[in-house]
Short mmCIF file of C-alpha atoms in Angstrom, two decimals:
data_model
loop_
_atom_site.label_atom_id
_atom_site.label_comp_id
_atom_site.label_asym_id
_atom_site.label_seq_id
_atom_site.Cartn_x
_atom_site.Cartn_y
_atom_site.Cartn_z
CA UNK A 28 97.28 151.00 152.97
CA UNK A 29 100.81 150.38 151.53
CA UNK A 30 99.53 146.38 151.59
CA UNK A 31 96.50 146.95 150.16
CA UNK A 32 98.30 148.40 147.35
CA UNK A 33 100.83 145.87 147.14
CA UNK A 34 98.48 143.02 146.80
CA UNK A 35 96.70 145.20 144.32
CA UNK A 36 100.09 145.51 142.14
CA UNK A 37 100.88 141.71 142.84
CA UNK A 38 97.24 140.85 141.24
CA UNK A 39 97.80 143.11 138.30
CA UNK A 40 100.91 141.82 137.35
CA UNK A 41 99.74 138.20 137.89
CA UNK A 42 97.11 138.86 135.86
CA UNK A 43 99.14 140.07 132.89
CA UNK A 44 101.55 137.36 133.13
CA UNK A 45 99.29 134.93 132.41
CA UNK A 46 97.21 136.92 129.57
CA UNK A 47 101.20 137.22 128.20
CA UNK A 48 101.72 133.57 128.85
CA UNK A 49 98.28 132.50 127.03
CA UNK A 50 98.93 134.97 124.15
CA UNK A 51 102.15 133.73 123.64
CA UNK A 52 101.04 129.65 123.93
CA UNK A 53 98.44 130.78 121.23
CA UNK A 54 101.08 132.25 119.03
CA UNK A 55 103.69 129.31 119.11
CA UNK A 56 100.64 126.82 118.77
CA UNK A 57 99.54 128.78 115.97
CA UNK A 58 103.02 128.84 114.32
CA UNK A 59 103.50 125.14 114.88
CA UNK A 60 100.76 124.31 113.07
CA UNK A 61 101.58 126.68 110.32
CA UNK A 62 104.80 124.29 109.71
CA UNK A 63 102.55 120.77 108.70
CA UNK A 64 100.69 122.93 106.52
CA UNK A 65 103.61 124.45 104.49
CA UNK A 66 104.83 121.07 104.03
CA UNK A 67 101.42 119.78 102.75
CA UNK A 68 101.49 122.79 100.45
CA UNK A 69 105.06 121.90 99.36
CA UNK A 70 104.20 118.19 98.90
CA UNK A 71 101.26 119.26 96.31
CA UNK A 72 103.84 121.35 94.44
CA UNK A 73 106.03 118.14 93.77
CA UNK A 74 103.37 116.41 92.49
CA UNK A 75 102.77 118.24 89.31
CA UNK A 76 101.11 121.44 88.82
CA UNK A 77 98.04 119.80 86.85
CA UNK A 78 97.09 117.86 90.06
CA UNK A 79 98.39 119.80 93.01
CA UNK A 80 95.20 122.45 93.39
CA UNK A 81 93.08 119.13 93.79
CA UNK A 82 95.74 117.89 95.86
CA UNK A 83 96.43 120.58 98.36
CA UNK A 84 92.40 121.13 98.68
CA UNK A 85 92.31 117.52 99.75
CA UNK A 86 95.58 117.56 101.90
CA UNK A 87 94.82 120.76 103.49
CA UNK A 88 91.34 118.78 104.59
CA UNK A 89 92.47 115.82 105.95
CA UNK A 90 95.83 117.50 107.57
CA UNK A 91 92.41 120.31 109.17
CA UNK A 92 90.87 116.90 110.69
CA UNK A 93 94.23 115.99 111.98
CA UNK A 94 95.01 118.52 113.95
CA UNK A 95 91.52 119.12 115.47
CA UNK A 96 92.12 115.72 116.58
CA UNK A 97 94.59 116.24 118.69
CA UNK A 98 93.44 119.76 120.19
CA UNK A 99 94.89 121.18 123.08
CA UNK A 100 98.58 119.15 122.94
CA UNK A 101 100.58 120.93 120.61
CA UNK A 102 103.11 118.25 120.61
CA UNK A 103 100.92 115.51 119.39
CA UNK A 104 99.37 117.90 116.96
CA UNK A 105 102.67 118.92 115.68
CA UNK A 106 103.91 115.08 115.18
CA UNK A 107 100.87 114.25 113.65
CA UNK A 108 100.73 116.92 111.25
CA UNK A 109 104.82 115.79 110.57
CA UNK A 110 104.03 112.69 110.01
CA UNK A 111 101.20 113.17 107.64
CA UNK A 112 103.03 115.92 106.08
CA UNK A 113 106.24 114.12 105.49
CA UNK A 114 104.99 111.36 104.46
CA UNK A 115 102.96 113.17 102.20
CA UNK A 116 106.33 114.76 100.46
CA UNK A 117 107.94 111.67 99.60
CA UNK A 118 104.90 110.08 97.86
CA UNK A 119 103.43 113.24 95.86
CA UNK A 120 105.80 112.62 92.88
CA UNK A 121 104.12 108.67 93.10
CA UNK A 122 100.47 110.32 93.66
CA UNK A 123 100.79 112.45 91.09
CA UNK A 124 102.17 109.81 88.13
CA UNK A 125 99.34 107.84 89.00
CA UNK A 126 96.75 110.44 88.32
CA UNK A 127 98.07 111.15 85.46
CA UNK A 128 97.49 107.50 84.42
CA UNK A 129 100.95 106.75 83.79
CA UNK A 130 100.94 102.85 83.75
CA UNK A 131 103.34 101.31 86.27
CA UNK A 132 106.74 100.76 85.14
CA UNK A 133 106.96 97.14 83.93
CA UNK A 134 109.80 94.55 82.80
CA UNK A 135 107.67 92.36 80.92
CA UNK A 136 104.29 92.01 78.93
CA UNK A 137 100.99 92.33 80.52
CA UNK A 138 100.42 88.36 80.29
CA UNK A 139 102.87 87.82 82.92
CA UNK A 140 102.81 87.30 86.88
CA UNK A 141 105.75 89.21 88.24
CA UNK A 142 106.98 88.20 91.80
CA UNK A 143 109.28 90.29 93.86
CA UNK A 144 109.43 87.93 96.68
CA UNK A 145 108.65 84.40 97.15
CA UNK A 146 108.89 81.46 99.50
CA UNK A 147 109.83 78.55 97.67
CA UNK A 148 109.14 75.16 99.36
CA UNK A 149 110.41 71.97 97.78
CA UNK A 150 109.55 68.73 98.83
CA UNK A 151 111.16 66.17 96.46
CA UNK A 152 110.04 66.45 93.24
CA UNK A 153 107.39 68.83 94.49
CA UNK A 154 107.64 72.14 94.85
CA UNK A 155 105.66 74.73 96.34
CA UNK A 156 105.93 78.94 95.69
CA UNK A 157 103.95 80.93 97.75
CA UNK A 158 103.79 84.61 96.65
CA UNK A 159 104.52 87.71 98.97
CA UNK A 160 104.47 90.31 96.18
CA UNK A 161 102.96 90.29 92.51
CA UNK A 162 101.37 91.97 90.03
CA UNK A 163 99.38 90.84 87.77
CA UNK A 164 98.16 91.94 84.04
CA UNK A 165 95.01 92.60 83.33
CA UNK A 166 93.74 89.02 82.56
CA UNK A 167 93.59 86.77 85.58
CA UNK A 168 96.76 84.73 86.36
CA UNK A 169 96.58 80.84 85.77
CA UNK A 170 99.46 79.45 86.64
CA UNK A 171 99.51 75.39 86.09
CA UNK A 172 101.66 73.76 88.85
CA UNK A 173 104.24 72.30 85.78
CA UNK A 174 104.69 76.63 84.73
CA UNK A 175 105.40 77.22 88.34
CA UNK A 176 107.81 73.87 88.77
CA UNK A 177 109.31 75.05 85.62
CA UNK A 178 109.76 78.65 86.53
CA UNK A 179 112.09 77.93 89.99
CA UNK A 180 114.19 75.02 88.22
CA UNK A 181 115.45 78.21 86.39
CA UNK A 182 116.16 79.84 89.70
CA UNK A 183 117.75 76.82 91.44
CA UNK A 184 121.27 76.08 91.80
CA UNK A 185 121.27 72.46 90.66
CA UNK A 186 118.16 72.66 88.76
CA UNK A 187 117.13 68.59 90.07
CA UNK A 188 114.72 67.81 92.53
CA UNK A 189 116.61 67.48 95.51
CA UNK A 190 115.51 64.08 98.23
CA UNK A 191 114.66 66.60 101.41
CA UNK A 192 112.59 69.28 102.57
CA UNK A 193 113.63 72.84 101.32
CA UNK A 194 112.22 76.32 101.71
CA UNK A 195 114.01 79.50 100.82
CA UNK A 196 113.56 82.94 100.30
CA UNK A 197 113.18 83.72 96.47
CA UNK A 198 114.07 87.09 96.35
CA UNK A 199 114.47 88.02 93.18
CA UNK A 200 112.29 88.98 90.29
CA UNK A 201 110.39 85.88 88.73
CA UNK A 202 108.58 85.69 85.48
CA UNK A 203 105.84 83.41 84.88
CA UNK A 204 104.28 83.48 81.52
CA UNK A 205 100.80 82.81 81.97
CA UNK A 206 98.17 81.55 79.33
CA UNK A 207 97.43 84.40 76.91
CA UNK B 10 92.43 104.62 81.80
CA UNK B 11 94.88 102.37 83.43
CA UNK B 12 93.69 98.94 83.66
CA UNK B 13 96.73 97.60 85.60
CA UNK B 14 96.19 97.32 89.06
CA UNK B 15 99.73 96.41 90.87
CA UNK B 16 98.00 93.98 92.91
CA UNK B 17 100.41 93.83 96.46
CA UNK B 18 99.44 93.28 100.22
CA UNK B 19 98.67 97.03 100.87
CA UNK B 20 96.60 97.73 97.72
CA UNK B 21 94.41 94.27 98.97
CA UNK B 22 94.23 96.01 102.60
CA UNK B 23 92.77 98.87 101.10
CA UNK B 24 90.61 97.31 99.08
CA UNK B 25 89.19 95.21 101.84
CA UNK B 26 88.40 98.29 103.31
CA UNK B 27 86.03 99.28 100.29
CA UNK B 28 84.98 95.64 99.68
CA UNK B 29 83.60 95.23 103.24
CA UNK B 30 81.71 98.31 103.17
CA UNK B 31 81.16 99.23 99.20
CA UNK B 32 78.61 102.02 100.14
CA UNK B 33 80.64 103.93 102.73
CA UNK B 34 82.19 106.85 101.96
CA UNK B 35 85.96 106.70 103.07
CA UNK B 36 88.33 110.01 103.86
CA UNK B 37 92.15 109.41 103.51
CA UNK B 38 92.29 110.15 107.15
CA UNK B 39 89.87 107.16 107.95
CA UNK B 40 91.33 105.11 105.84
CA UNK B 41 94.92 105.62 107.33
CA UNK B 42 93.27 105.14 110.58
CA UNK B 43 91.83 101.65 110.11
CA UNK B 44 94.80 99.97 107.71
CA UNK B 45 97.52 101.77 109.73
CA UNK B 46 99.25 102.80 106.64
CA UNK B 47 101.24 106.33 107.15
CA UNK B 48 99.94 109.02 104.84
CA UNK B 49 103.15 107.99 102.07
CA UNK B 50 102.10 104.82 101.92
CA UNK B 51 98.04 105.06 101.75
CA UNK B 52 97.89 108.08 98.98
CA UNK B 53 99.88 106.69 96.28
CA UNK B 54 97.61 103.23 96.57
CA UNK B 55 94.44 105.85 96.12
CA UNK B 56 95.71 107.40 93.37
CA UNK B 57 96.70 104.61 91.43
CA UNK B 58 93.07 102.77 92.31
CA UNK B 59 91.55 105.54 91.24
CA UNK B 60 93.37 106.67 88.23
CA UNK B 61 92.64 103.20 87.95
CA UNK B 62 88.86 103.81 87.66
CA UNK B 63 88.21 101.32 90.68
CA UNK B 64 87.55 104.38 93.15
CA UNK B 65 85.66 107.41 92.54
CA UNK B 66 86.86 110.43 94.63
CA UNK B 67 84.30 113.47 95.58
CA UNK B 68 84.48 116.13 96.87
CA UNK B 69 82.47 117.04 100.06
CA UNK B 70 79.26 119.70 99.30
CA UNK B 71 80.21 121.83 102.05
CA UNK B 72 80.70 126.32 102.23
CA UNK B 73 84.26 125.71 104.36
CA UNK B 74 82.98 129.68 105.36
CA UNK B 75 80.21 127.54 106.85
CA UNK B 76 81.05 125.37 108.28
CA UNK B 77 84.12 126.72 109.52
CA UNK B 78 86.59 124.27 108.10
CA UNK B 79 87.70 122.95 104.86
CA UNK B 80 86.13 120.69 102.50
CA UNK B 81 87.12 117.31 102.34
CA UNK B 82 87.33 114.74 99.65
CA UNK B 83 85.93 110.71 100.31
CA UNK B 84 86.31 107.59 98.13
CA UNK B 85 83.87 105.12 97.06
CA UNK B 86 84.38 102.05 95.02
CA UNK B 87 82.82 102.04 91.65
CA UNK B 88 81.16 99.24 90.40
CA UNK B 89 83.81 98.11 88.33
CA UNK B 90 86.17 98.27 91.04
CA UNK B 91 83.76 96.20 93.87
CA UNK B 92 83.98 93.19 91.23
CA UNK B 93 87.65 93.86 90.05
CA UNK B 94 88.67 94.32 93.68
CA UNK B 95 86.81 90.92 94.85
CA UNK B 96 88.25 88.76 92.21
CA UNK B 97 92.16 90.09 93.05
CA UNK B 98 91.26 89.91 97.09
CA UNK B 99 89.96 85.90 96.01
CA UNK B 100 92.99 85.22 93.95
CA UNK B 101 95.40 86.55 96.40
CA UNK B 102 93.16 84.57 99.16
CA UNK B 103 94.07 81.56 97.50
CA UNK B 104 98.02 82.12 96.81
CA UNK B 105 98.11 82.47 100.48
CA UNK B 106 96.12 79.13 101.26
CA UNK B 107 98.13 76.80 102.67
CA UNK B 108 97.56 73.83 99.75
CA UNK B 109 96.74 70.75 101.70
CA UNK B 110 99.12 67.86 102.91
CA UNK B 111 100.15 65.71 100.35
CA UNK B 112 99.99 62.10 102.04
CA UNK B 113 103.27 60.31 102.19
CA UNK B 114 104.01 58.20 99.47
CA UNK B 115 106.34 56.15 102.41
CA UNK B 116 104.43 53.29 104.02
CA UNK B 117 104.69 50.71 106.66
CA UNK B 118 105.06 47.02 104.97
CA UNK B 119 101.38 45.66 104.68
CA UNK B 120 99.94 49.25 103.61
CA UNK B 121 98.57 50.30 107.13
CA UNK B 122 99.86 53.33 108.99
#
């Protein structure tokens, strides 16, 4: 009888172990994913308080589908809601300039092909610049092979056509004015 | 509304996106998804695009009570943006081009290589 009662009490207390265990998984998993939202919700604050309603609905929407993607392992569901979160902090200030259609910071007129980053290849008196970054204004860039020739004889030490093969990074800002 | 498009490698990505499939509706998630840009990275480039007037943004007709989660908002290329967006993606196509071999001006005597 006394072993009948202690597999009774053994059941029992197994039983509420795990209902304590699954209550308590439920609760941290619920508080984890409480943390990506806050951040999402923080992240629409920076951007501006004309644009972070639309924002956060949007955020809150995406960051939903994100987490239901990754059901049932809280620690993918956690990084992914960091990641999207966090990444999400950083660039609100950027996200919400641009919907306020402030135009992009520029150095020069809107006639002008700006290039951050360039490989220049020069071949005697040719010379070749092959773009990695630019912007352009809103008329469509034509630049003639002489603007282009003339534009890295600025940037190059000697400013002569030199008798071999050269390629280098350009990696500086370079102005081309374009036709207008 | 801001005409000037800061035309760099990500912003063409995304557009490709919208250029290969101008009448699919694209969420942010998606779009992270298939260009592999982090969520930093991607909503700035939206934002600008569409403050931009080259993307539209809607939001989804949906009762979140409903359907038991929140709404969410997709982007579709306007118009305006689908021919914008193709004439940047061919320009930048063609700064990329290799430009062809120049032939040697050096030859052996008698003219024949």
């Amino acid at each position: 009888m006394n072993a009948l009662w202690g597999v009774l009490i053994g059941v029992v207390i197994f039983a509420a172990g795990a209902a304590a265990g699954d209550m308590v998984s439920e609760e941290v998993r619920t508080r984890l994913d409480e943390v990506p939202m806050t951040l999402v919700r923080l992240a629409a604050r920076r951007a501006g308080a004309d644009v972070s309603a639309d924002l956060l609905d949007e955020w809150q929407g995406e960051l939903y589908e994100i987490l239901r993607g990754a059901e049932a392992k809280p620690i993918t569901r956690l990084w992914k809601g960091l990641r999207f979160s966090v990444g999400l902090i950083v660039a609100a200030p950027a996200v919400g300039r641009a919907l306020r259609r402030q135009p992009v910071p520029s150095s020069g007129s809107s006639t002008v092909l700006r290039a951050r980053r360039a490989l220049v290849i020069q071949q005697g008196d040719h010379v070749e610049v092959r773009f990695s970054t630019f912007a352009t204004g809103p008329r469509p860039i034509v630049a003639t092979p002489e603007d282009v020739r003339h534009s890295v004889r600025r940037f190059s030490y000697s400013g002569r056509p030199v008798s071999r093969t050269m390629a280098w990074w350009f990696d500086s800002w370079l102005t081309q004015r374009t036709t207008t | 509304m801001v005409d000037d498009v800061r035309m760099t490698l990500a912003v063409a990505a995304v557009l490709r996106v919208f250029v290969d499939e101008p009448l699919e509706p694209r969420y942010g998630y998606d779009l992270m998804r298939v260009t592999g840009y982090p969520s930093g990275k991607l909503y700035p480039i939206l934002a600008r695009l569409e403050a931009a007037g080259w993307l539209a943004k809607t939001r989804e007709d949906v009762d979140p009570v409903e359907a038991g989660r929140p709404a969410r908002y997709h982007y579709r290329i306007s118009e305006r943006g689908l021919a914008a967006a193709r004439r940047e993606l061919a320009i930048l196509h063609q700064q990329l081009t290799p430009a062809p071999k120049r032939r040697s001006t050096l030859r052996p005597e008698g003219g024949r290589a």
